[in-house]
mmCIF file of C-alpha atoms and ligand atoms in Angstrom:
data_model
loop_
_atom_site.group_PDB
_atom_site.id
_atom_site.type_symbol
_atom_site.label_atom_id
_atom_site.label_comp_id
_atom_site.label_asym_id
_atom_site.label_seq_id
_atom_site.Cartn_x
_atom_site.Cartn_y
_atom_site.Cartn_z
ATOM 1 C CA MET A 9 -40.601 47.888 -0.137
ATOM 2 C CA HIS A 10 -38.497 45.187 -1.766
ATOM 3 C CA ILE A 11 -37.877 45.039 -5.525
ATOM 4 C CA ILE A 12 -36.681 41.561 -6.415
ATOM 5 C CA SER A 13 -36.066 39.665 -9.606
ATOM 6 C CA ASP A 14 -34.845 36.380 -8.140
ATOM 7 C CA ILE A 15 -37.503 33.685 -7.728
ATOM 8 C CA GLU A 16 -36.016 31.939 -4.670
ATOM 9 C CA GLU A 17 -35.430 35.222 -2.859
ATOM 10 C CA THR A 18 -39.015 36.239 -3.604
ATOM 11 C CA ARG A 19 -40.324 32.959 -2.207
ATOM 12 C CA LYS A 20 -38.307 33.407 1.006
ATOM 13 C CA LEU A 21 -39.513 36.950 1.540
ATOM 14 C CA ILE A 22 -43.119 36.027 0.927
ATOM 15 C CA LYS A 23 -42.826 33.193 3.423
ATOM 16 C CA ASP A 24 -41.693 35.763 6.003
ATOM 17 C CA LEU A 25 -44.465 38.188 5.017
ATOM 18 C CA ARG A 26 -47.077 35.468 5.357
ATOM 19 C CA TYR A 27 -45.732 34.460 8.767
ATOM 20 C CA LYS A 28 -45.530 38.079 9.993
ATOM 21 C CA TYR A 29 -48.722 39.502 8.492
ATOM 22 C CA GLY A 30 -51.121 36.814 7.225
ATOM 23 C CA ILE A 31 -53.183 37.150 4.050
ATOM 24 C CA ILE A 32 -51.134 37.727 0.904
ATOM 25 C CA GLY A 33 -52.711 39.710 -1.935
ATOM 26 C CA PHE A 34 -51.255 39.673 -5.430
ATOM 27 C CA VAL A 35 -51.606 42.034 -8.387
ATOM 28 C CA PRO A 36 -49.971 40.644 -11.542
ATOM 29 C CA THR A 37 -49.089 43.353 -14.086
ATOM 30 C CA MET A 38 -46.917 44.054 -17.087
ATOM 31 C CA GLY A 39 -45.950 47.409 -15.574
ATOM 32 C CA ALA A 40 -46.658 50.862 -17.047
ATOM 33 C CA LEU A 41 -48.958 51.239 -14.067
ATOM 34 C CA HIS A 42 -51.873 53.661 -14.303
ATOM 35 C CA GLN A 43 -54.907 54.474 -12.155
ATOM 36 C CA GLY A 44 -56.596 51.265 -13.296
ATOM 37 C CA HIS A 45 -53.757 49.260 -11.739
ATOM 38 C CA GLU A 46 -53.746 51.532 -8.714
ATOM 39 C CA SER A 47 -57.394 50.696 -8.062
ATOM 40 C CA LEU A 48 -56.340 47.020 -7.885
ATOM 41 C CA LEU A 49 -53.534 47.877 -5.453
ATOM 42 C CA VAL A 50 -55.934 49.860 -3.269
ATOM 43 C CA LYS A 51 -58.481 47.033 -3.174
ATOM 44 C CA ALA A 52 -55.776 44.467 -2.452
ATOM 45 C CA LYS A 53 -54.434 46.627 0.378
ATOM 46 C CA GLN A 54 -57.930 46.910 1.858
ATOM 47 C CA GLU A 55 -58.505 43.164 1.796
ATOM 48 C CA CYS A 56 -55.063 41.689 2.502
ATOM 49 C CA ASP A 57 -52.284 42.037 5.079
ATOM 50 C CA ALA A 58 -49.429 42.279 2.582
ATOM 51 C CA VAL A 59 -49.584 42.945 -1.161
ATOM 52 C CA ILE A 60 -47.173 41.751 -3.836
ATOM 53 C CA VAL A 61 -47.086 43.247 -7.357
ATOM 54 C CA SER A 62 -45.400 41.490 -10.264
ATOM 55 C CA ILE A 63 -44.072 43.480 -13.186
ATOM 56 C CA PHE A 64 -43.203 41.302 -16.150
ATOM 57 C CA VAL A 65 -43.846 41.884 -19.849
ATOM 58 C CA ASN A 66 -44.545 38.281 -20.725
ATOM 59 C CA PRO A 67 -43.198 37.419 -24.194
ATOM 60 C CA VAL A 68 -45.266 34.226 -24.372
ATOM 61 C CA GLN A 69 -48.564 36.108 -24.623
ATOM 62 C CA PHE A 70 -47.501 38.284 -27.570
ATOM 63 C CA ASN A 71 -47.718 37.122 -31.172
ATOM 64 C CA PRO A 72 -45.158 38.083 -33.826
ATOM 65 C CA GLY A 73 -45.969 41.589 -35.061
ATOM 66 C CA GLU A 74 -47.615 42.630 -31.768
ATOM 67 C CA ASP A 75 -46.207 45.317 -29.494
ATOM 68 C CA PHE A 76 -43.900 43.255 -27.232
ATOM 69 C CA ASP A 77 -40.810 45.333 -28.114
ATOM 70 C CA LYS A 78 -42.448 48.712 -27.751
ATOM 71 C CA TYR A 79 -44.595 47.852 -24.698
ATOM 72 C CA PRO A 80 -43.848 50.664 -22.192
ATOM 73 C CA ARG A 81 -41.279 49.693 -19.545
ATOM 74 C CA GLN A 82 -40.878 52.129 -16.610
ATOM 75 C CA LEU A 83 -39.817 50.270 -13.491
ATOM 76 C CA GLU A 84 -38.744 53.400 -11.633
ATOM 77 C CA LYS A 85 -42.088 55.170 -12.077
ATOM 78 C CA ASP A 86 -43.979 51.937 -11.321
ATOM 79 C CA SER A 87 -41.953 51.501 -8.118
ATOM 80 C CA GLU A 88 -42.976 54.979 -6.970
ATOM 81 C CA ILE A 89 -46.642 54.104 -7.490
ATOM 82 C CA CYS A 90 -46.213 50.838 -5.579
ATOM 83 C CA PHE A 91 -44.306 52.584 -2.787
ATOM 84 C CA LYS A 92 -47.061 55.199 -2.467
ATOM 85 C CA ASN A 93 -49.593 52.359 -2.151
ATOM 86 C CA ARG A 94 -47.551 50.598 0.567
ATOM 87 C CA ILE A 95 -46.848 47.497 -1.492
ATOM 88 C CA SER A 96 -44.563 45.058 0.358
ATOM 89 C CA LEU A 97 -42.736 43.599 -2.617
ATOM 90 C CA ILE A 98 -42.382 44.063 -6.360
ATOM 91 C CA PHE A 99 -41.432 40.868 -8.174
ATOM 92 C CA ALA A 100 -39.801 41.968 -11.434
ATOM 93 C CA PRO A 101 -38.056 38.972 -13.009
ATOM 94 C CA SER A 102 -36.182 38.852 -16.299
ATOM 95 C CA ILE A 103 -37.255 36.648 -19.214
ATOM 96 C CA GLN A 104 -34.284 34.380 -18.437
ATOM 97 C CA GLN A 105 -35.467 33.997 -14.824
ATOM 98 C CA MET A 106 -39.028 33.177 -15.850
ATOM 99 C CA TYR A 107 -38.187 30.981 -18.832
ATOM 100 C CA PRO A 108 -34.672 29.602 -18.204
ATOM 101 C CA GLU A 109 -35.170 26.719 -20.645
ATOM 102 C CA GLY A 110 -36.454 28.943 -23.432
ATOM 103 C CA LEU A 111 -39.812 29.685 -24.987
ATOM 104 C CA ASN A 112 -42.282 28.176 -27.421
ATOM 105 C CA ASN A 113 -41.586 24.537 -28.336
ATOM 106 C CA THR A 114 -39.695 23.672 -25.181
ATOM 107 C CA LEU A 115 -42.120 25.257 -22.744
ATOM 108 C CA THR A 116 -44.902 23.435 -20.885
ATOM 109 C CA LYS A 117 -48.017 25.545 -21.436
ATOM 110 C CA ILE A 118 -51.400 25.845 -19.799
ATOM 111 C CA VAL A 119 -54.068 25.606 -22.510
ATOM 112 C CA PRO A 120 -57.481 26.902 -21.402
ATOM 113 C CA PRO A 121 -60.479 25.281 -23.149
ATOM 114 C CA GLN A 122 -60.743 26.208 -26.804
ATOM 115 C CA ILE A 123 -64.393 27.296 -26.465
ATOM 116 C CA TYR A 124 -63.238 30.064 -24.134
ATOM 117 C CA GLN A 125 -60.373 31.015 -26.427
ATOM 118 C CA ASP A 126 -62.168 30.999 -29.783
ATOM 119 C CA LYS A 127 -64.054 34.189 -28.952
ATOM 120 C CA LEU A 128 -63.330 37.892 -28.726
ATOM 121 C CA CYS A 129 -59.575 38.597 -28.488
ATOM 122 C CA GLY A 130 -58.716 34.905 -28.807
ATOM 123 C CA LYS A 131 -59.951 34.987 -32.432
ATOM 124 C CA PHE A 132 -57.461 37.712 -33.268
ATOM 125 C CA ARG A 133 -54.563 36.848 -30.937
ATOM 126 C CA LYS A 134 -53.806 33.180 -31.505
ATOM 127 C CA ASP A 135 -52.317 31.450 -28.418
ATOM 128 C CA HIS A 136 -52.510 34.710 -26.451
ATOM 129 C CA PHE A 137 -54.513 33.126 -23.633
ATOM 130 C CA ASN A 138 -52.199 30.100 -23.468
ATOM 131 C CA GLY A 139 -49.423 32.590 -22.792
ATOM 132 C CA VAL A 140 -51.477 34.487 -20.203
ATOM 133 C CA ALA A 141 -52.636 31.335 -18.390
ATOM 134 C CA THR A 142 -49.098 29.930 -18.388
ATOM 135 C CA VAL A 143 -47.462 33.009 -16.894
ATOM 136 C CA VAL A 144 -50.272 33.579 -14.383
ATOM 137 C CA LEU A 145 -49.978 30.003 -13.168
ATOM 138 C CA LYS A 146 -46.193 30.353 -12.881
ATOM 139 C CA LEU A 147 -46.686 33.579 -10.906
ATOM 140 C CA PHE A 148 -49.249 31.907 -8.646
ATOM 141 C CA ASN A 149 -46.791 29.084 -7.991
ATOM 142 C CA ILE A 150 -44.037 31.540 -7.118
ATOM 143 C CA ILE A 151 -46.094 33.976 -5.015
ATOM 144 C CA GLN A 152 -48.735 31.554 -3.652
ATOM 145 C CA PRO A 153 -51.183 34.370 -2.938
ATOM 146 C CA ASP A 154 -54.439 34.016 -1.035
ATOM 147 C CA LYS A 155 -56.186 36.533 -3.302
ATOM 148 C CA ALA A 156 -55.301 37.825 -6.779
ATOM 149 C CA TYR A 157 -56.721 40.947 -8.428
ATOM 150 C CA PHE A 158 -57.465 41.423 -12.131
ATOM 151 C CA GLY A 159 -59.168 44.222 -14.053
ATOM 152 C CA GLN A 160 -62.560 43.728 -15.690
ATOM 153 C CA LYS A 161 -61.207 45.590 -18.737
ATOM 154 C CA ASP A 162 -59.585 42.340 -19.885
ATOM 155 C CA ALA A 163 -62.910 40.557 -19.447
ATOM 156 C CA GLN A 164 -61.960 37.427 -21.395
ATOM 157 C CA GLN A 165 -58.685 37.132 -19.483
ATOM 158 C CA LEU A 166 -60.533 37.373 -16.167
ATOM 159 C CA ILE A 167 -63.077 34.707 -17.172
ATOM 160 C CA ILE A 168 -60.349 32.366 -18.444
ATOM 161 C CA ILE A 169 -58.212 32.778 -15.324
ATOM 162 C CA LYS A 170 -61.212 32.034 -13.104
ATOM 163 C CA LYS A 171 -61.884 28.915 -15.180
ATOM 164 C CA VAL A 172 -58.257 27.703 -14.992
ATOM 165 C CA VAL A 173 -58.202 28.279 -11.229
ATOM 166 C CA ARG A 174 -61.437 26.317 -10.790
ATOM 167 C CA ASP A 175 -60.420 23.473 -13.099
ATOM 168 C CA LEU A 176 -56.948 23.044 -11.623
ATOM 169 C CA ASN A 177 -57.987 23.604 -7.981
ATOM 170 C CA ILE A 178 -55.503 26.410 -7.508
ATOM 171 C CA PRO A 179 -55.887 27.705 -3.942
ATOM 172 C CA VAL A 180 -56.348 31.386 -4.752
ATOM 173 C CA GLU A 181 -59.402 33.633 -4.792
ATOM 174 C CA ILE A 182 -59.679 35.604 -8.031
ATOM 175 C CA ILE A 183 -61.128 39.067 -7.631
ATOM 176 C CA GLY A 184 -62.304 41.086 -10.630
ATOM 177 C CA CYS A 185 -62.201 44.870 -10.278
ATOM 178 C CA PRO A 186 -64.168 47.485 -12.240
ATOM 179 C CA ILE A 187 -62.780 49.331 -15.238
ATOM 180 C CA ILE A 188 -61.331 52.735 -14.373
ATOM 181 C CA ARG A 189 -61.952 55.440 -16.956
ATOM 182 C CA GLU A 190 -60.438 58.799 -17.808
ATOM 183 C CA PRO A 191 -62.862 61.686 -17.108
ATOM 184 C CA ASP A 192 -63.848 61.603 -20.812
ATOM 185 C CA GLY A 193 -64.740 57.882 -20.633
ATOM 186 C CA LEU A 194 -61.669 56.296 -22.235
ATOM 187 C CA ALA A 195 -60.856 53.064 -20.400
ATOM 188 C CA MET A 196 -57.439 53.308 -18.756
ATOM 189 C CA SER A 197 -54.824 51.162 -20.460
ATOM 190 C CA SER A 198 -51.047 51.098 -20.681
ATOM 191 C CA ARG A 199 -51.535 51.165 -24.459
ATOM 192 C CA ASN A 200 -53.252 54.592 -24.299
ATOM 193 C CA THR A 201 -49.734 56.057 -24.250
ATOM 194 C CA TYR A 202 -49.451 55.055 -27.940
ATOM 195 C CA LEU A 203 -52.370 57.351 -28.883
ATOM 196 C CA SER A 204 -51.699 60.754 -30.421
ATOM 197 C CA PHE A 205 -54.066 63.574 -29.451
ATOM 198 C CA GLU A 206 -56.114 63.014 -32.642
ATOM 199 C CA SER A 207 -56.255 59.229 -32.226
ATOM 200 C CA ARG A 208 -57.323 59.644 -28.649
ATOM 201 C CA GLN A 209 -60.280 61.810 -29.717
ATOM 202 C CA LYS A 210 -61.340 59.079 -32.153
ATOM 203 C CA ALA A 211 -60.882 56.419 -29.456
ATOM 204 C CA LEU A 212 -63.459 58.137 -27.241
ATOM 205 C CA SER A 213 -66.153 56.888 -29.616
ATOM 206 C CA ILE A 214 -65.441 53.308 -28.467
ATOM 207 C CA TYR A 215 -66.920 53.858 -25.010
ATOM 208 C CA LYS A 216 -69.690 55.986 -26.547
ATOM 209 C CA SER A 217 -70.717 53.037 -28.718
ATOM 210 C CA LEU A 218 -70.848 50.748 -25.649
ATOM 211 C CA CYS A 219 -72.999 53.279 -23.817
ATOM 212 C CA ARG A 220 -75.254 53.395 -26.872
ATOM 213 C CA VAL A 221 -75.883 49.619 -26.551
ATOM 214 C CA LYS A 222 -76.838 50.190 -22.918
ATOM 215 C CA GLU A 223 -79.188 53.028 -23.882
ATOM 216 C CA LEU A 224 -80.833 50.881 -26.556
ATOM 217 C CA TYR A 225 -81.200 47.977 -24.120
ATOM 218 C CA GLU A 226 -82.767 50.273 -21.554
ATOM 219 C CA SER A 227 -85.143 51.622 -24.199
ATOM 220 C CA GLY A 228 -86.409 48.082 -24.799
ATOM 221 C CA ILE A 229 -84.242 46.674 -27.622
ATOM 222 C CA LYS A 230 -83.406 43.064 -26.801
ATOM 223 C CA ASP A 231 -81.934 41.807 -30.084
ATOM 224 C CA PRO A 232 -78.128 41.926 -29.679
ATOM 225 C CA GLN A 233 -77.375 42.333 -33.385
ATOM 226 C CA SER A 234 -79.810 45.236 -33.847
ATOM 227 C CA ALA A 235 -78.357 46.980 -30.778
ATOM 228 C CA VAL A 236 -74.767 46.486 -31.956
ATOM 229 C CA ASP A 237 -75.546 47.559 -35.543
ATOM 230 C CA GLU A 238 -77.150 50.756 -34.273
ATOM 231 C CA ALA A 239 -74.365 51.402 -31.730
ATOM 232 C CA LYS A 240 -71.682 51.061 -34.417
ATOM 233 C CA LYS A 241 -73.000 54.343 -35.836
ATOM 234 C CA ALA A 242 -71.519 56.080 -32.750
ATOM 235 C CA LEU A 243 -68.004 54.972 -33.762
ATOM 236 C CA HIS A 244 -65.640 57.383 -35.489
ATOM 237 C CA ASN A 245 -65.079 56.462 -39.161
ATOM 238 C CA ASP A 246 -61.399 55.704 -38.528
ATOM 239 C CA VAL A 247 -62.191 53.121 -35.855
ATOM 240 C CA ILE A 248 -61.801 49.644 -37.363
ATOM 241 C CA ILE A 249 -63.694 46.988 -35.423
ATOM 242 C CA ASP A 250 -62.151 43.578 -34.655
ATOM 243 C CA TYR A 251 -65.258 42.518 -32.761
ATOM 244 C CA PHE A 252 -68.297 44.102 -31.150
ATOM 245 C CA GLU A 253 -70.310 41.394 -29.414
ATOM 246 C CA CYS A 254 -72.824 40.636 -26.684
ATOM 247 C CA LEU A 255 -71.998 37.550 -24.638
ATOM 248 C CA ASN A 256 -72.803 35.751 -21.423
ATOM 249 C CA ALA A 257 -70.443 37.333 -18.877
ATOM 250 C CA GLU A 258 -69.456 33.975 -17.354
ATOM 251 C CA SER A 259 -69.500 31.393 -20.136
ATOM 252 C CA LEU A 260 -68.699 33.763 -23.031
ATOM 253 C CA PHE A 261 -71.464 32.129 -25.079
ATOM 254 C CA SER A 262 -73.289 34.443 -27.475
ATOM 255 C CA VAL A 263 -76.646 35.605 -26.147
ATOM 256 C CA GLU A 264 -79.881 35.424 -28.111
ATOM 257 C CA LYS A 265 -81.456 38.255 -26.149
ATOM 258 C CA LEU A 266 -79.929 41.113 -24.213
ATOM 259 C CA LYS A 267 -80.552 40.954 -20.494
ATOM 260 C CA ASP A 268 -79.033 42.280 -17.284
ATOM 261 C CA LYS A 269 -75.420 41.129 -16.757
ATOM 262 C CA THR A 270 -74.794 40.614 -20.509
ATOM 263 C CA LEU A 271 -71.193 41.445 -21.413
ATOM 264 C CA VAL A 272 -70.889 43.870 -24.312
ATOM 265 C CA ALA A 273 -67.294 43.799 -25.530
ATOM 266 C CA ILE A 274 -65.456 45.603 -28.275
ATOM 267 C CA ALA A 275 -61.934 45.546 -29.707
ATOM 268 C CA ALA A 276 -61.029 48.049 -32.366
ATOM 269 C CA LYS A 277 -58.022 49.621 -34.010
ATOM 270 C CA VAL A 278 -57.644 53.364 -33.945
ATOM 271 C CA ASP A 279 -54.862 54.436 -36.311
ATOM 272 C CA GLN A 280 -53.291 50.940 -35.945
ATOM 273 C CA ILE A 281 -53.528 50.952 -32.139
ATOM 274 C CA ARG A 282 -55.674 48.125 -30.832
ATOM 275 C CA LEU A 283 -57.902 48.986 -27.887
ATOM 276 C CA ILE A 284 -60.420 46.899 -25.967
ATOM 277 C CA ASP A 285 -63.293 47.935 -23.752
ATOM 278 C CA ASN A 286 -66.514 46.478 -22.376
ATOM 279 C CA ILE A 287 -69.526 47.098 -20.210
ATOM 280 C CA ILE A 288 -71.891 44.792 -18.361
ATOM 281 C CA LEU A 289 -75.556 45.617 -18.876
HETATM 282 O O1 PAF B 313 -53.280 41.801 -17.767
HETATM 283 C C1 PAF B 313 -52.042 41.784 -17.799
HETATM 284 O O2 PAF B 313 -51.359 42.786 -17.543
HETATM 285 C C2 PAF B 313 -51.334 40.497 -18.175
HETATM 286 O O3 PAF B 313 -52.045 39.783 -19.140
HETATM 287 C C3 PAF B 313 -50.992 39.609 -16.968
HETATM 288 C C4 PAF B 313 -52.240 39.125 -16.261
HETATM 289 C C5 PAF B 313 -50.126 40.382 -15.981
HETATM 290 C C6 PAF B 313 -50.210 38.380 -17.434
HETATM 291 O O4 PAF B 313 -49.032 38.736 -18.075
#
């Protein structure tokens, strides 16, 4: 397994891998790999001949005051996980390598349509999805994968990336993979490492509240607001909601009635730690 930070070297190696093996799979990450990421690696390995993982904590998708500085960085541990999963190459560039001409005002950015950004996390994390779309497009241009794998946990990210790929005719197949949960239901996330034991117990109520919406839907409740209002009662008192919404899982438009395939998404702070989760009815 190669671990490379240089863009040109990465391109050369991938050219060889493509020639030798064929279909190139790609799993973009910010590192701090957990079983959620591993499920993407496993799927990519099943479907592709060689798999590349990128590890890059992208400054452009963090706003001032967010957790860019404290985001967990553990290249050695991540490399072991990749090695175990027979990954061909880890691309782990520096900020200087990815953004040699600097950030913000001097950087060309990909701006996904505002109607996709004005919802859910986009309402609370201004420009976040410009930063995500920009780095993902840069990574696609460097790696040129045939297939790329993203987790359904970041549902809005997945929808926006699919939209950008369609709109800009990027020759890559985007594959969404199911959320992986701890045995107690907590959605796996690199940010779970910030949770103390007590906060983690409170955080469990987030998934419980999503399951409550599903239960209500299955018992015949079709009005999204009534279902969400009732489900909020399952949340621990210390869980502060950013949003708790029912949306169309492809367009992100609000739904008037709950039906199969509706996305139910929540973001909430537990003792200052922001977590997101969702289910599809
Ligand atoms: O989901 C993530 O880890 C990041 O947003 C991504 C897609 C790797 C872009 O930095």
